[in-house]
Short mmCIF file of C-alpha atoms and ligand atoms in Angstrom, two decimals:
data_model
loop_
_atom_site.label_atom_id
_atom_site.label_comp_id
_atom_site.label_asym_id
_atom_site.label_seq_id
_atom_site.Cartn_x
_atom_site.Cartn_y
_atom_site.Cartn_z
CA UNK A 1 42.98 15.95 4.68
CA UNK A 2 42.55 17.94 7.51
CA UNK A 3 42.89 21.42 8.82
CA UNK A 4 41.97 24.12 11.08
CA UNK A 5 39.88 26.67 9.14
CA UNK A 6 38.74 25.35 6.03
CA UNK A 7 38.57 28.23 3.32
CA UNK A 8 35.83 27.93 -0.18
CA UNK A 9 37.22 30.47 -2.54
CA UNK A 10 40.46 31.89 -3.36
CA UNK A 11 38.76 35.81 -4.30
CA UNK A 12 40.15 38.78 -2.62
CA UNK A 13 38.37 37.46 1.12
CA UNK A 14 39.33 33.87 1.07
CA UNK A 15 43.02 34.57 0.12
CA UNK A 16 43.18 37.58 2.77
CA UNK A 17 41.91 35.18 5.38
CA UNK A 18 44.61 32.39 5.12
CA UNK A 19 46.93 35.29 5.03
CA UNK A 20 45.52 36.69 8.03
CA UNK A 21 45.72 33.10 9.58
CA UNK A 22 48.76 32.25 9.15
CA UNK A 23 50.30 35.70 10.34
CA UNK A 24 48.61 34.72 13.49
CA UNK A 25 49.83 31.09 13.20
CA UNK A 26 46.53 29.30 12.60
CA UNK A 27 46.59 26.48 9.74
CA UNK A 28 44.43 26.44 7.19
CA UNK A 29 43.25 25.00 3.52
CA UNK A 30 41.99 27.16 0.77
CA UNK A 31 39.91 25.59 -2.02
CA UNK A 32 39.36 27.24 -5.18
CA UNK A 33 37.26 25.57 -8.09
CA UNK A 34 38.86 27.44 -11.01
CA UNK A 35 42.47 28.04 -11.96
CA UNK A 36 45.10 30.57 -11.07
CA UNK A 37 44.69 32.19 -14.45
CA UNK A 38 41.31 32.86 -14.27
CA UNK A 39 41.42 34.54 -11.07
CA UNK A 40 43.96 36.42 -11.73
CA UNK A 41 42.52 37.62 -14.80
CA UNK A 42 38.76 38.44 -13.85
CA UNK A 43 38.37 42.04 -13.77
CA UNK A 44 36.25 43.39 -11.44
CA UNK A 45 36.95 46.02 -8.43
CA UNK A 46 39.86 48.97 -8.15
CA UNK A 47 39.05 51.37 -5.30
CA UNK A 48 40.76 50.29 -2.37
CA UNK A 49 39.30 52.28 0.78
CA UNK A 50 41.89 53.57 3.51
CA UNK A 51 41.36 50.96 5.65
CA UNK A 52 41.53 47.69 3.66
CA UNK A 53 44.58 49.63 2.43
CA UNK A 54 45.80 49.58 6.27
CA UNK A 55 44.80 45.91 6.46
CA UNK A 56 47.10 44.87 3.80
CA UNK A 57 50.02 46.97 4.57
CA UNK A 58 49.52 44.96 8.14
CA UNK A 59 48.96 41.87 6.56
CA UNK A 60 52.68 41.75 4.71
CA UNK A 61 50.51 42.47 1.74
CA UNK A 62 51.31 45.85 0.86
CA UNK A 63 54.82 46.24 -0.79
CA UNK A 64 53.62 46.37 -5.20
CA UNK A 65 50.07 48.32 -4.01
CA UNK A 66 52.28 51.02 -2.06
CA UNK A 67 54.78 51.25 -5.08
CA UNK A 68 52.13 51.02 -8.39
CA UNK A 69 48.83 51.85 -6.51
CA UNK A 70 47.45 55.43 -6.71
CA UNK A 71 46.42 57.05 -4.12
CA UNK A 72 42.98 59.12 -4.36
CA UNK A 73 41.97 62.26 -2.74
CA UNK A 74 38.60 62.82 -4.57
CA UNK A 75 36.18 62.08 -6.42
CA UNK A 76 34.16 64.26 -9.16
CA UNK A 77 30.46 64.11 -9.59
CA UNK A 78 29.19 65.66 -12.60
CA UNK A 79 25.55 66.43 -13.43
CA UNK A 80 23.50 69.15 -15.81
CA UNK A 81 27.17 69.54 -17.47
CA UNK A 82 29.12 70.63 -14.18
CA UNK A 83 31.47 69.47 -11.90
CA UNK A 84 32.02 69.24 -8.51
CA UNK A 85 35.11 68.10 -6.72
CA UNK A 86 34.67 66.35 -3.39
CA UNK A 87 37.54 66.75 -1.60
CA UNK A 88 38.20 63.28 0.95
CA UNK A 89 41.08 64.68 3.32
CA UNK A 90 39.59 68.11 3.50
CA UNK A 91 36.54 66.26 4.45
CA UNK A 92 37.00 63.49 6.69
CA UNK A 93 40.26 64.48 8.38
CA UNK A 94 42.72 63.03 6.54
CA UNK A 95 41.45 59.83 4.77
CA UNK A 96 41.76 58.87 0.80
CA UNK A 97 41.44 55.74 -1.05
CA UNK A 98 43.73 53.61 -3.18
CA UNK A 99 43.27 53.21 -6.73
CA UNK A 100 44.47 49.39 -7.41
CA UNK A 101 42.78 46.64 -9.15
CA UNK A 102 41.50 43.43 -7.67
CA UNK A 103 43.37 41.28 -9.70
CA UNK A 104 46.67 43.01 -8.48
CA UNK A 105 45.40 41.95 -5.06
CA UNK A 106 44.96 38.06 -6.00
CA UNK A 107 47.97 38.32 -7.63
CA UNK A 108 49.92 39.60 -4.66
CA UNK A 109 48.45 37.52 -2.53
CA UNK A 110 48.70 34.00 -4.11
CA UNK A 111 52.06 34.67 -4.18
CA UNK A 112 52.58 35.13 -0.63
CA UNK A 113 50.15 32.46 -0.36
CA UNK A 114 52.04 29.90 -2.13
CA UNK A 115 55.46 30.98 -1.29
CA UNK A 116 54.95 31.01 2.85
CA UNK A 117 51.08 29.69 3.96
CA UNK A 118 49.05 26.79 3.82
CA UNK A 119 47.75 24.71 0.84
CA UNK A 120 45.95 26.59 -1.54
CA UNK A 121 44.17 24.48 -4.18
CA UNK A 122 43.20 25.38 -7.69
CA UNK A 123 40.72 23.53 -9.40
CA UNK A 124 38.92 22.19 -6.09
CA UNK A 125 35.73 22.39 -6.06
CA UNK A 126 33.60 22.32 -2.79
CA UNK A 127 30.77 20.01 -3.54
CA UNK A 128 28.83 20.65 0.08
CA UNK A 129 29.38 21.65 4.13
CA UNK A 130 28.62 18.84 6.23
CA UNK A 131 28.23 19.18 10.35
CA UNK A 132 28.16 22.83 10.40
CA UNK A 133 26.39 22.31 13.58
CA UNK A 134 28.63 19.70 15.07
CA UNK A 135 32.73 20.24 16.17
CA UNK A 136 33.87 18.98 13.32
CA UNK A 137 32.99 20.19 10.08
CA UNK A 138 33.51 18.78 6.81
CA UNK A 139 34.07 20.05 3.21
CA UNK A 140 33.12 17.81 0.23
CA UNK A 141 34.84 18.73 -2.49
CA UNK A 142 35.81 17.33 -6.19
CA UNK A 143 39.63 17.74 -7.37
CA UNK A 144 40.64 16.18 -10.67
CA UNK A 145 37.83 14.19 -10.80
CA UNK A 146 38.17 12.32 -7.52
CA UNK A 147 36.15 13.21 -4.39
CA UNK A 148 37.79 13.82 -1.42
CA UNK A 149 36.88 15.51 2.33
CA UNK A 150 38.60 18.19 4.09
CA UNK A 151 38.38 17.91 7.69
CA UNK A 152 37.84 21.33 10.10
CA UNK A 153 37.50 22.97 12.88
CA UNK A 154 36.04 25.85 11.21
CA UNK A 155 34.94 26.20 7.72
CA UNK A 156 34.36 29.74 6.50
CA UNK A 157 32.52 29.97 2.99
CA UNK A 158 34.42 33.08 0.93
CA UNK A 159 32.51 31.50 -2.23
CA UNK A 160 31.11 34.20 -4.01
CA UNK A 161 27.77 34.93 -4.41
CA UNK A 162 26.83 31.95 -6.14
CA UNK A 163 28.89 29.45 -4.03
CA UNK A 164 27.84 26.45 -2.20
CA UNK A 165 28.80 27.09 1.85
CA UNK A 166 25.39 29.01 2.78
CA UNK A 167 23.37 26.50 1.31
CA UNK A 168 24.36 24.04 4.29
CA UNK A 169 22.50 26.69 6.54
CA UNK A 170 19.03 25.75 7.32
CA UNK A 171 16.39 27.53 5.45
CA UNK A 172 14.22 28.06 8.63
CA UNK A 173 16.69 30.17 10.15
CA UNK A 174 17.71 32.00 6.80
CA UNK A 175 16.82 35.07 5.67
CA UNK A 176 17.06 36.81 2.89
CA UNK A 177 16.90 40.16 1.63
CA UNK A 178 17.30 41.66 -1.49
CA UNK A 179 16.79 44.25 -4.32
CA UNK A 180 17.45 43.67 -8.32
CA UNK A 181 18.21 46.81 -10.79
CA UNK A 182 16.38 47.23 -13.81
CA UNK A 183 20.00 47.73 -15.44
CA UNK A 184 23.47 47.06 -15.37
CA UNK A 185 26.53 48.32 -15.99
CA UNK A 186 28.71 47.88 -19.39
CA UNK A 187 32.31 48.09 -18.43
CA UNK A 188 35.51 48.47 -20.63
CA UNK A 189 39.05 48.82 -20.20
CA UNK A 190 40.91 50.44 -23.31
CA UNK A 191 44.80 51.13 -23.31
CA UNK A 192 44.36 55.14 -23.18
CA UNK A 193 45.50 57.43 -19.92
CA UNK A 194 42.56 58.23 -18.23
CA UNK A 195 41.30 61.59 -19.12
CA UNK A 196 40.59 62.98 -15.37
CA UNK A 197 43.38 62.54 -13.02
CA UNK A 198 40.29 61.23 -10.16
CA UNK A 199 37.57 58.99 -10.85
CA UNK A 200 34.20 60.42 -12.51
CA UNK A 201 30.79 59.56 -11.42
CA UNK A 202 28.01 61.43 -13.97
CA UNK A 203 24.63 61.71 -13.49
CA UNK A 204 22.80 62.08 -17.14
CA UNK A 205 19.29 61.95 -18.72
CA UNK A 206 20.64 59.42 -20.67
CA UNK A 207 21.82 57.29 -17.72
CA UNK A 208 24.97 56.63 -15.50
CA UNK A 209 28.40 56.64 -16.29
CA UNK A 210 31.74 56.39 -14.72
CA UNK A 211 35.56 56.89 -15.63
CA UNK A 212 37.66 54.96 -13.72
CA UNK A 213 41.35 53.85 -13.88
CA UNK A 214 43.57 50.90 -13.64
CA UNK A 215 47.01 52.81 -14.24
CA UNK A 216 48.40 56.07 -15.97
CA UNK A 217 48.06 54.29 -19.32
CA UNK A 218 44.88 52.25 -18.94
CA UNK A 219 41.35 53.39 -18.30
CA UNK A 220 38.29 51.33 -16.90
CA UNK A 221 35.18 53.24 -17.54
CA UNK A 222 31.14 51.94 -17.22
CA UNK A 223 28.36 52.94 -19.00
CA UNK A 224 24.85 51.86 -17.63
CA UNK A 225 23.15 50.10 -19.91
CA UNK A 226 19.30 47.89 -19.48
CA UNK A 227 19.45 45.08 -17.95
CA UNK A 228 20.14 41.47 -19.78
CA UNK A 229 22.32 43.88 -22.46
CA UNK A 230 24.59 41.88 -24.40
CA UNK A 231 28.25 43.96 -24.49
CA UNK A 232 28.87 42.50 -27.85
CA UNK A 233 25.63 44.56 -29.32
CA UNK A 234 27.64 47.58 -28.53
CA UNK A 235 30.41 48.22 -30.76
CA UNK A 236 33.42 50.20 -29.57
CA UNK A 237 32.36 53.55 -31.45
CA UNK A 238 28.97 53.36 -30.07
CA UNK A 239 30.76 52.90 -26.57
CA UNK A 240 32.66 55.91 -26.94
CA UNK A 241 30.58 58.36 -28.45
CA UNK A 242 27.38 57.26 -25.67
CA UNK A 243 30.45 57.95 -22.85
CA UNK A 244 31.18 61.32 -24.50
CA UNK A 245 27.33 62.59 -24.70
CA UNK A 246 27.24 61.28 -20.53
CA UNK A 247 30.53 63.21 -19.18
CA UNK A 248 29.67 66.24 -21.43
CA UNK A 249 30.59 69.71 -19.72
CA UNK A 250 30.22 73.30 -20.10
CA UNK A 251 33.93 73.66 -20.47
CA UNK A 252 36.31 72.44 -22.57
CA UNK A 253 37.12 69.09 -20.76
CA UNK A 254 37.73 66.21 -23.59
CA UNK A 255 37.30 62.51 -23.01
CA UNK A 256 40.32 60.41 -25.25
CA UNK A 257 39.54 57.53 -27.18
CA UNK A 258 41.90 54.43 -27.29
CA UNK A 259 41.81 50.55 -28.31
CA UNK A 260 39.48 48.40 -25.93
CA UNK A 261 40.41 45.65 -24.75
CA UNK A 262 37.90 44.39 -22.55
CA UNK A 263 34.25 44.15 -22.67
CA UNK A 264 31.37 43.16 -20.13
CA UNK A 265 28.01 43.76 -18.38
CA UNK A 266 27.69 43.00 -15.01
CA UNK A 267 24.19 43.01 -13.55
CA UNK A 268 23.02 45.27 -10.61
CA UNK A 269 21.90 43.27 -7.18
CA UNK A 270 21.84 43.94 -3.51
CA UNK A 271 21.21 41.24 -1.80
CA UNK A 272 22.07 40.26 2.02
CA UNK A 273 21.95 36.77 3.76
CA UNK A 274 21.25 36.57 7.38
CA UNK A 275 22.39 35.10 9.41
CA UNK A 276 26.36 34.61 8.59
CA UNK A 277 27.20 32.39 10.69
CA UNK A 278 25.77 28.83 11.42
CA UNK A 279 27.69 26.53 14.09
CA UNK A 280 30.91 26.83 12.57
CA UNK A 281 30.27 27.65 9.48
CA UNK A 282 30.68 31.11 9.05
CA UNK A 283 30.26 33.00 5.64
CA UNK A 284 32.44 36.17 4.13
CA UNK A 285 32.10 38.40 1.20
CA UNK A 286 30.11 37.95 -1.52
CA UNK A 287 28.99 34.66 0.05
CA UNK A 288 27.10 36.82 2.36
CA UNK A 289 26.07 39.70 0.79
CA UNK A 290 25.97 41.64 -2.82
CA UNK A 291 26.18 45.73 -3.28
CA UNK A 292 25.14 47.45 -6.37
CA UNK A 293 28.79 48.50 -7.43
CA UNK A 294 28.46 52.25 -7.46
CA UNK A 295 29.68 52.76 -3.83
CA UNK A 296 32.86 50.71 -4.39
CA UNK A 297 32.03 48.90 -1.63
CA UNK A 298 32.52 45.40 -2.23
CA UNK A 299 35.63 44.03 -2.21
CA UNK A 300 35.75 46.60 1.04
CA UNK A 301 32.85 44.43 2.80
CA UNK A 302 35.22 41.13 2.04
CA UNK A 303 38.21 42.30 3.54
CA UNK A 304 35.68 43.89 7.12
CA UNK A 305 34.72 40.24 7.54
CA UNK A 306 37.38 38.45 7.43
CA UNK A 307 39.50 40.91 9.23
CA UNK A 308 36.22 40.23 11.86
CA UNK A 309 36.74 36.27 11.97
CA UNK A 310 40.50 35.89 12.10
CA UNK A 311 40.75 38.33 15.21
CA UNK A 312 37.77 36.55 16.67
CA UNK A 313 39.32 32.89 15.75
CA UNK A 314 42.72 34.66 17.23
CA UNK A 315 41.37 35.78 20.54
CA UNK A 316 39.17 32.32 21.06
CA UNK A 317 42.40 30.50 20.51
CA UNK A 318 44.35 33.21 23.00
CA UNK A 319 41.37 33.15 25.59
CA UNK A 320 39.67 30.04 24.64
CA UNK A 321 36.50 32.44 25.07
CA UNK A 322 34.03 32.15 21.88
CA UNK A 323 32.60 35.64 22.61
CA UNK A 324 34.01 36.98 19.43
CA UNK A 325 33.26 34.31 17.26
CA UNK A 326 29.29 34.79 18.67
CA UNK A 327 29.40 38.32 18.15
CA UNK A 328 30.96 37.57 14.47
CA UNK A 329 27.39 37.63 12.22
CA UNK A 330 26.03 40.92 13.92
CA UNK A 331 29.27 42.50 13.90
CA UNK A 332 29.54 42.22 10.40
CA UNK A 333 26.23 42.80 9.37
CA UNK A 334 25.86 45.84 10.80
CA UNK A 335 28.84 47.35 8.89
CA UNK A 336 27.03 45.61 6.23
CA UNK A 337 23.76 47.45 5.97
CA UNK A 338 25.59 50.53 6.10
CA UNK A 339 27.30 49.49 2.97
CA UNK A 340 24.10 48.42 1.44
CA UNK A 341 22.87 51.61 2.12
CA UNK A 342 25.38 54.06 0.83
CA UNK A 343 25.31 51.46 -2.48
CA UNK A 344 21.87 52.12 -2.99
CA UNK A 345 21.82 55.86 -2.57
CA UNK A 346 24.74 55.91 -4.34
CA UNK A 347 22.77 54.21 -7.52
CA UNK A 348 19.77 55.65 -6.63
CA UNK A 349 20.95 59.27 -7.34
CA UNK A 350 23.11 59.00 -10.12
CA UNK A 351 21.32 56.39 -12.36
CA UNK A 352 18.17 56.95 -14.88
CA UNK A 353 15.65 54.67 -13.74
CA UNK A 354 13.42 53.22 -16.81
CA UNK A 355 10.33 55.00 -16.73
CA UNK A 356 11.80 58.04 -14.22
CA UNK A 357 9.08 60.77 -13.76
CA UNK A 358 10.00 64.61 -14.74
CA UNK A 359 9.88 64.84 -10.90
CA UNK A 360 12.37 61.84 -9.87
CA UNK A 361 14.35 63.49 -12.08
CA UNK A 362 14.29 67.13 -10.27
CA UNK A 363 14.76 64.94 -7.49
CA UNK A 364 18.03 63.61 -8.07
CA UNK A 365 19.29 66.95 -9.51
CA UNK A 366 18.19 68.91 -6.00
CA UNK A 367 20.17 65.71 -4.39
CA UNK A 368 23.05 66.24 -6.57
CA UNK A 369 22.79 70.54 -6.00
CA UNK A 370 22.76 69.54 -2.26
CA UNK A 371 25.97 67.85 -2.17
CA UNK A 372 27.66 70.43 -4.41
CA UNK A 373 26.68 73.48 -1.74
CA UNK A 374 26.39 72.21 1.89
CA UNK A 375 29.41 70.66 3.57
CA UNK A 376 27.41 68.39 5.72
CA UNK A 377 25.99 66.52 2.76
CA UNK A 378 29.75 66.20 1.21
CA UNK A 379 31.03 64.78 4.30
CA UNK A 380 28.56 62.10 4.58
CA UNK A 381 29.76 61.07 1.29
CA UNK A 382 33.37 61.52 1.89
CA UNK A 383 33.46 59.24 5.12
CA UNK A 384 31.12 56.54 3.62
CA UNK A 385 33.10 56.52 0.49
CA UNK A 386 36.56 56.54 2.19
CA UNK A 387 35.43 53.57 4.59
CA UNK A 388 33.02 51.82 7.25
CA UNK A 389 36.33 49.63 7.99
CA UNK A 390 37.54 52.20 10.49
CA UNK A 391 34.37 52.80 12.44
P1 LIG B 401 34.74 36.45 -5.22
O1 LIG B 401 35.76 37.39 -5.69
O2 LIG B 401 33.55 36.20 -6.07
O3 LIG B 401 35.49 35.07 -4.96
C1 LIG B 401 34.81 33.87 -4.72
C2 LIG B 401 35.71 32.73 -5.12
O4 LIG B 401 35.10 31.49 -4.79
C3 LIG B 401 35.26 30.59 -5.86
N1 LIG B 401 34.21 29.56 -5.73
C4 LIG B 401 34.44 28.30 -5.31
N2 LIG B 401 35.57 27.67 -4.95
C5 LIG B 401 35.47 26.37 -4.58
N3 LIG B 401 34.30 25.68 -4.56
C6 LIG B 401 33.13 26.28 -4.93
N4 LIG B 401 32.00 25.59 -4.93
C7 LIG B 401 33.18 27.66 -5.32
N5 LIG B 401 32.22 28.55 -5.74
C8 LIG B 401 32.89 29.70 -5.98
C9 LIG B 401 35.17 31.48 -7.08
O5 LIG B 401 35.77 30.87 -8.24
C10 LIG B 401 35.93 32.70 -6.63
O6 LIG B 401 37.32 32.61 -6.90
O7 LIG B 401 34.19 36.83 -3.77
P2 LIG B 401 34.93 37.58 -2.53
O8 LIG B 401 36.27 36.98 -2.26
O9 LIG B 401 33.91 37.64 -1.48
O10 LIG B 401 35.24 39.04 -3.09
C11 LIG B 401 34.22 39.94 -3.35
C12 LIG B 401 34.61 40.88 -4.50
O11 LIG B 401 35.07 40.11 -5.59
C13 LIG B 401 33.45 41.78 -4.95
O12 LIG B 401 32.69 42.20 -3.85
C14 LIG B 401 33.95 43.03 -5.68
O13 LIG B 401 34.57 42.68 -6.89
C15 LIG B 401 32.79 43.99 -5.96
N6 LIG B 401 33.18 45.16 -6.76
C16 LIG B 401 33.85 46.23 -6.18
N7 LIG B 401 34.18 46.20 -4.88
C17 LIG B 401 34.90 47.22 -4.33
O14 LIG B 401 35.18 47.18 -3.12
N8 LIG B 401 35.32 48.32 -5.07
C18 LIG B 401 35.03 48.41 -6.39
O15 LIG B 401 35.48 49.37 -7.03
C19 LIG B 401 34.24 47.37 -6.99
N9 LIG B 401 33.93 47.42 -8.29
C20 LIG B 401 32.91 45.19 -8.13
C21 LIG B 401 33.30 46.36 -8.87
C22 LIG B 401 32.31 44.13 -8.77
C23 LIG B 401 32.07 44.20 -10.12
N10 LIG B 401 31.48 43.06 -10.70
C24 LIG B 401 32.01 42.42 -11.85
C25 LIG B 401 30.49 42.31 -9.96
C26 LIG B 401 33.04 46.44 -10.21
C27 LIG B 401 32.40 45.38 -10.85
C28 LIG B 401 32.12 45.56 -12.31
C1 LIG B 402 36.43 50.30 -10.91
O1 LIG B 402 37.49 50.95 -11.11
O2 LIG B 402 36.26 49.18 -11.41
C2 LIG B 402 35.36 50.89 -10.10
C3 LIG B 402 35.59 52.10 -9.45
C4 LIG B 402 34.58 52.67 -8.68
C5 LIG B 402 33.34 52.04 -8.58
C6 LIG B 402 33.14 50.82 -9.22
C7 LIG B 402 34.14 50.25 -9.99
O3 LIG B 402 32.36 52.62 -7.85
#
């Protein structure tokens, strides 16, 4: 088999990038190891920021997300049993995010995927990238138990963050850098209409929590809970009453209970490979590089990079000029760090660290105060939050 731009991973970047592709009339093959159920199914982000909401809208990818997404113009932060609104339009000129779940992505686009692009292969999985560093890369990969090779010009790794492409970079000119979280985050859905109209991100002695949304009838909320927890030694009153003790206020705000339907723990990572790009053998997304989830960031960070390589792979095969393509692993990665940053303060000042001193804890509360009375501090959050992709 053989193709232009050889694609590992059907997740929210590799199926954007064939999109993206094709739209500009480049071939390519996308090779997924698990099957279309599965990722449809796995939950995992729903804030949309403005611009990967632009992207998709450009991308013919926009029609369900404009009709059942919901569009966002705040956020509330709550701390020592008060809240404060931040207000994204007010604050950054205009700009909001989209409320609209990663799966509904997938979904939308392995439709258009299957209906107008390229092959997209379930249950392939890419075994190893051979000649990265030569003009014609290769892709090893299994598919109902037979091997078989996938010739490129290009092979971009959109694997995930335990995928195969960036091992085929040499260690010598790796590097890696990265942060683990002495906790995670316990995450639910439960059929019940959320009970704040915006998402909710407290700040508590007894540790993090956040209400978040998948529709008007179905809530995603997080608790965060020590690393290496098992969700199944919570039980669902246990979940409910810690999340009512965490969003707690002065006034007479209620949180409302409902069936759950969904239970997990996701551990918290940042982590960011350098380079991303090797020869041709470039990587995207998670592939690349992990954000502690509290920024929303990303399924953002997927959608920057590949937007980044298919206008560089357009413009080398409009010019025949590579400059793009060489300026593809810095370009990223600084839009990257940013990310990483905001992620970690994010985390950093709404989570209870094990161990936190009385003073770390005055700490984050003065943090918290500042945000709530100087408009400088608010707007930092409100244009990080709303997007990097525009800048
Ligand atoms: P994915 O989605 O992990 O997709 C990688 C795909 O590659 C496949 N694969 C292989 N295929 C073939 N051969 C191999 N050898 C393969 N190895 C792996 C996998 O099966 C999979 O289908 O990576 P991608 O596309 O880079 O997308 C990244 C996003 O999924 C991720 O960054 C976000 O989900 C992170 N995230 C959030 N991002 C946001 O922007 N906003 C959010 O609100 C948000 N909330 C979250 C999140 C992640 C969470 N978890 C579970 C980590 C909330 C949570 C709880
Ligand atoms: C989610 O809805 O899953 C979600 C929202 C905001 C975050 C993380 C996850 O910061």
């Amino acid at each position: 088999m053989r193709t232009t731009v050889g694609i590992i991973g059907a997740g929210p970047a590799g199926l954007l990038l064939a999109r993206l592709l094709h739209n500009a009339g480049i071939d390519s093959v996308v090779l997924e190891s698990r099957d279309r159920a599965y990722v449809e199914q796995r939950q995992r982000a729903g804030i949309l920021e403005q611009g990967t909401v632009d992207v998709l809208r450009a991308a013919g990818a926009g029609e369900r997300m404009d009709r059942e997404g919901l569009r966002h113009d705040g956020i509330e932060l709550r701390f020592a049993r008060r809240r404060h609104r931040v207000d994204f339009p007010a604050l950054t000129g205009g700009r909001s995010v989209m409320v609209y779940a990663q799966t509904e992505v997938c979904k939308d686009l392995i439709a258009l995927q299957l209906k107008e692009g390229g092959p997209l292969l379930f249950g392939a999985e890419a075994l190893a990238v051979e000649g990265a560093d030569t003009d014609s890369p290769r892709v090893r990969f299994r598919r109902e138990g037979r091997e078989e090779v996938l010739e490129c010009a290009y092979v971009v790794g959109c694997d995930g963050s335990y995928g195969v492409a960036r091992r085929a970079i040499p260690e010598e000119l790796t590097r890696v850098y990265e942060r683990t979280y002495p906790f995670g985050w316990l995450g639910i859905l439960a059929d019940v209409p959320p009970s704040h109209d915006e998402l909710v991100y407290a700040r508590h002695e007894r540790g993090f929590a956040l209400l978040s949304m998948r529709s008007p009838v179905v809530s995603r909320l997080y608790l965060q809970v020590p690393a290496e927890t098992d969700a199944a030694a919570w039980s669902d009153g246990e979940i409910w009453d810690e999340l009512e003790r965490r969003f707690e206020t002065a006034d007479d705000w209620r949180l409302e209970r409902g069936p759950i339907t969904a239970k997990s723990v996701t551990p918290m990572r940042s982590h960011v490979h350098e380079p991303m790009r090797y020869g041709r053998l470039f990587l995207a997304g998670d592939a690349a590089h992990i954000v502690p989830p509290t920024g929303a960031k990303g399924l953002n960070l997927a959608v920057g990079d590949v937007v980044t390589f298919a206008r560089a792979l357009a413009h080398q095969a409009a010019t025949g000029s590579d400059d793009l393509l060489d300026a593809y692993s810095p370009t990223c990665l600084r839009r990257v760090w940013q990310a990483e940053r905001f992620s970690y303060e994010m985390t950093a000042m709404l989570h209870r660290a094990p161990g936190a001193t009385p003073f770390e804890d005055r700490i984050q509360l003065a943090r918290l105060e500042r945000l709530a009375s100087s408009r400088a501090a608010e707007q930092d959050l409100a244009e990080a939050y709303t997007g990097f992709l525009l800048e």
